[in-house]
């Protein structure tokens, strides 16, 4: 499984939150940047997940084929499944 993210650090707006009112369990009472760091470490430690940082999907094609722009290269990726998680903007 691949995870690609357009920033060098995972977590988006979560990193800016001083508290995360939705957090439960091991994340309860943790500031957002710490929750993001925990989740980042968990992803990096998972043997079946590769994280591509500073990467942006530029195309999604038939049969779960993705074109991903990363630095000066185009990465071609084919996956059994695609999950699109675009992030959130609190208003």
PDB file of C-alpha atoms in Angstrom:
ATOM      1  CA  UNK A   1       0.000   0.000   0.000  1.00  0.00           C
ATOM      2  CA  UNK A   2       1.233   3.479  -0.729  1.00  0.00           C
ATOM      3  CA  UNK A   3       0.426   6.711   1.037  1.00  0.00           C
ATOM      4  CA  UNK A   4       1.382   9.903  -0.724  1.00  0.00           C
ATOM      5  CA  UNK A   5       1.198  13.375   0.714  1.00  0.00           C
ATOM      6  CA  UNK A   6       1.879  16.796  -0.781  1.00  0.00           C
ATOM      7  CA  UNK A   7       3.801  17.999   2.290  1.00  0.00           C
ATOM      8  CA  UNK A   8       7.080  16.765   3.805  1.00  0.00           C
ATOM      9  CA  UNK A   9       5.327  16.070   7.147  1.00  0.00           C
ATOM     10  CA  UNK A  10       2.020  14.233   7.591  1.00  0.00           C
ATOM     11  CA  UNK A  11      -0.847  15.650   9.620  1.00  0.00           C
ATOM     12  CA  UNK A  12      -2.060  18.784   7.850  1.00  0.00           C
ATOM     13  CA  UNK A  13      -4.084  21.077  10.113  1.00  0.00           C
ATOM     14  CA  UNK A  14      -3.895  18.544  12.928  1.00  0.00           C
ATOM     15  CA  UNK A  15      -0.298  19.685  13.495  1.00  0.00           C
ATOM     16  CA  UNK A  16      -1.548  23.202  14.304  1.00  0.00           C
ATOM     17  CA  UNK A  17      -4.161  22.145  16.867  1.00  0.00           C
ATOM     18  CA  UNK A  18      -3.236  22.787  20.498  1.00  0.00           C
ATOM     19  CA  UNK A  19      -5.828  20.200  21.512  1.00  0.00           C
ATOM     20  CA  UNK A  20      -7.857  17.637  19.601  1.00  0.00           C
ATOM     21  CA  UNK A  21     -11.326  17.428  21.176  1.00  0.00           C
ATOM     22  CA  UNK A  22     -12.182  14.352  19.075  1.00  0.00           C
ATOM     23  CA  UNK A  23      -9.175  12.367  20.360  1.00  0.00           C
ATOM     24  CA  UNK A  24      -9.764   9.219  22.367  1.00  0.00           C
ATOM     25  CA  UNK A  25      -7.699   6.394  23.806  1.00  0.00           C
ATOM     26  CA  UNK A  26      -3.956   6.741  23.335  1.00  0.00           C
ATOM     27  CA  UNK A  27      -4.469  10.148  21.702  1.00  0.00           C
ATOM     28  CA  UNK A  28      -6.612  11.685  24.454  1.00  0.00           C
ATOM     29  CA  UNK A  29      -5.207  14.953  25.848  1.00  0.00           C
ATOM     30  CA  UNK A  30      -2.381  14.979  23.276  1.00  0.00           C
ATOM     31  CA  UNK A  31      -1.753  18.131  21.244  1.00  0.00           C
ATOM     32  CA  UNK A  32      -2.404  17.765  17.534  1.00  0.00           C
ATOM     33  CA  UNK A  33       1.266  17.808  16.504  1.00  0.00           C
ATOM     34  CA  UNK A  34       1.962  14.877  18.846  1.00  0.00           C
ATOM     35  CA  UNK A  35      -0.985  12.864  17.484  1.00  0.00           C
ATOM     36  CA  UNK A  36       0.291  13.517  13.948  1.00  0.00           C
ATOM     37  CA  UNK A  37       3.787  12.379  14.973  1.00  0.00           C
ATOM     38  CA  UNK A  38       2.427   9.165  16.537  1.00  0.00           C
ATOM     39  CA  UNK A  39       0.405   8.355  13.423  1.00  0.00           C
ATOM     40  CA  UNK A  40       3.392   9.155  11.201  1.00  0.00           C
ATOM     41  CA  UNK A  41       5.628   6.767  13.166  1.00  0.00           C
ATOM     42  CA  UNK A  42       2.953   4.052  12.984  1.00  0.00           C
ATOM     43  CA  UNK A  43       2.730   4.413   9.190  1.00  0.00           C
ATOM     44  CA  UNK A  44       6.520   4.341   8.758  1.00  0.00           C
ATOM     45  CA  UNK A  45       6.761   1.202  10.924  1.00  0.00           C
ATOM     46  CA  UNK A  46       4.086  -0.698   8.973  1.00  0.00           C
ATOM     47  CA  UNK A  47       5.775  -3.165   6.596  1.00  0.00           C
ATOM     48  CA  UNK A  48       2.985  -2.968   4.016  1.00  0.00           C
ATOM     49  CA  UNK A  49       2.863   0.823   3.668  1.00  0.00           C
ATOM     50  CA  UNK A  50       5.240   3.110   1.814  1.00  0.00           C
ATOM     51  CA  UNK A  51       4.852   6.841   2.457  1.00  0.00           C
ATOM     52  CA  UNK A  52       5.685   9.159  -0.447  1.00  0.00           C
ATOM     53  CA  UNK A  53       6.174  12.670   0.935  1.00  0.00           C
ATOM     54  CA  UNK A  54       6.094  15.817  -1.182  1.00  0.00           C
ATOM     55  CA  UNK A  55       4.008  13.913  -3.728  1.00  0.00           C
ATOM     56  CA  UNK A  56       0.848  14.962  -5.567  1.00  0.00           C
ATOM     57  CA  UNK A  57      -1.515  12.767  -7.582  1.00  0.00           C
ATOM     58  CA  UNK A  58      -1.782  14.245 -11.055  1.00  0.00           C
ATOM     59  CA  UNK A  59      -3.914  11.542 -12.599  1.00  0.00           C
ATOM     60  CA  UNK A  60      -6.139   8.602 -11.722  1.00  0.00           C
ATOM     61  CA  UNK A  61      -6.735   6.153 -14.536  1.00  0.00           C
ATOM     62  CA  UNK A  62      -8.503   2.904 -15.347  1.00  0.00           C
ATOM     63  CA  UNK A  63      -7.600  -0.205 -13.307  1.00  0.00           C
ATOM     64  CA  UNK A  64      -6.443   1.844 -10.285  1.00  0.00           C
ATOM     65  CA  UNK A  65      -3.428   3.306 -12.038  1.00  0.00           C
ATOM     66  CA  UNK A  66      -2.130   6.561 -10.539  1.00  0.00           C
ATOM     67  CA  UNK A  67       0.369   9.111 -11.814  1.00  0.00           C
ATOM     68  CA  UNK A  68       2.126  10.893  -8.965  1.00  0.00           C
ATOM     69  CA  UNK A  69       4.395  13.930  -9.263  1.00  0.00           C
ATOM     70  CA  UNK A  70       7.274  13.742  -6.792  1.00  0.00           C
ATOM     71  CA  UNK A  71      10.185  16.133  -7.100  1.00  0.00           C
ATOM     72  CA  UNK A  72      11.523  15.900 -10.635  1.00  0.00           C
ATOM     73  CA  UNK A  73       9.921  12.542 -11.422  1.00  0.00           C
ATOM     74  CA  UNK A  74       6.571  11.006 -12.233  1.00  0.00           C
ATOM     75  CA  UNK A  75       5.878   7.899 -10.163  1.00  0.00           C
ATOM     76  CA  UNK A  76       3.567   5.306 -11.700  1.00  0.00           C
ATOM     77  CA  UNK A  77       1.558   3.335  -9.164  1.00  0.00           C
ATOM     78  CA  UNK A  78      -1.052   0.622  -9.531  1.00  0.00           C
ATOM     79  CA  UNK A  79      -3.035  -0.446  -6.502  1.00  0.00           C
ATOM     80  CA  UNK A  80      -5.756  -2.945  -5.626  1.00  0.00           C
ATOM     81  CA  UNK A  81      -7.674  -0.164  -3.921  1.00  0.00           C
ATOM     82  CA  UNK A  82      -7.532   3.639  -3.823  1.00  0.00           C
ATOM     83  CA  UNK A  83      -8.645   5.668  -0.828  1.00  0.00           C
ATOM     84  CA  UNK A  84      -8.835   9.412  -1.415  1.00  0.00           C
ATOM     85  CA  UNK A  85      -8.414  11.417   1.786  1.00  0.00           C
ATOM     86  CA  UNK A  86      -8.223  15.058   0.844  1.00  0.00           C
ATOM     87  CA  UNK A  87      -7.961  16.440   4.354  1.00  0.00           C
ATOM     88  CA  UNK A  88     -10.268  18.895   6.036  1.00  0.00           C
ATOM     89  CA  UNK A  89     -10.566  22.599   6.597  1.00  0.00           C
ATOM     90  CA  UNK A  90     -12.179  23.686   9.856  1.00  0.00           C
ATOM     91  CA  UNK A  91     -14.465  26.681   9.402  1.00  0.00           C
TER      92      UNK A  91
END
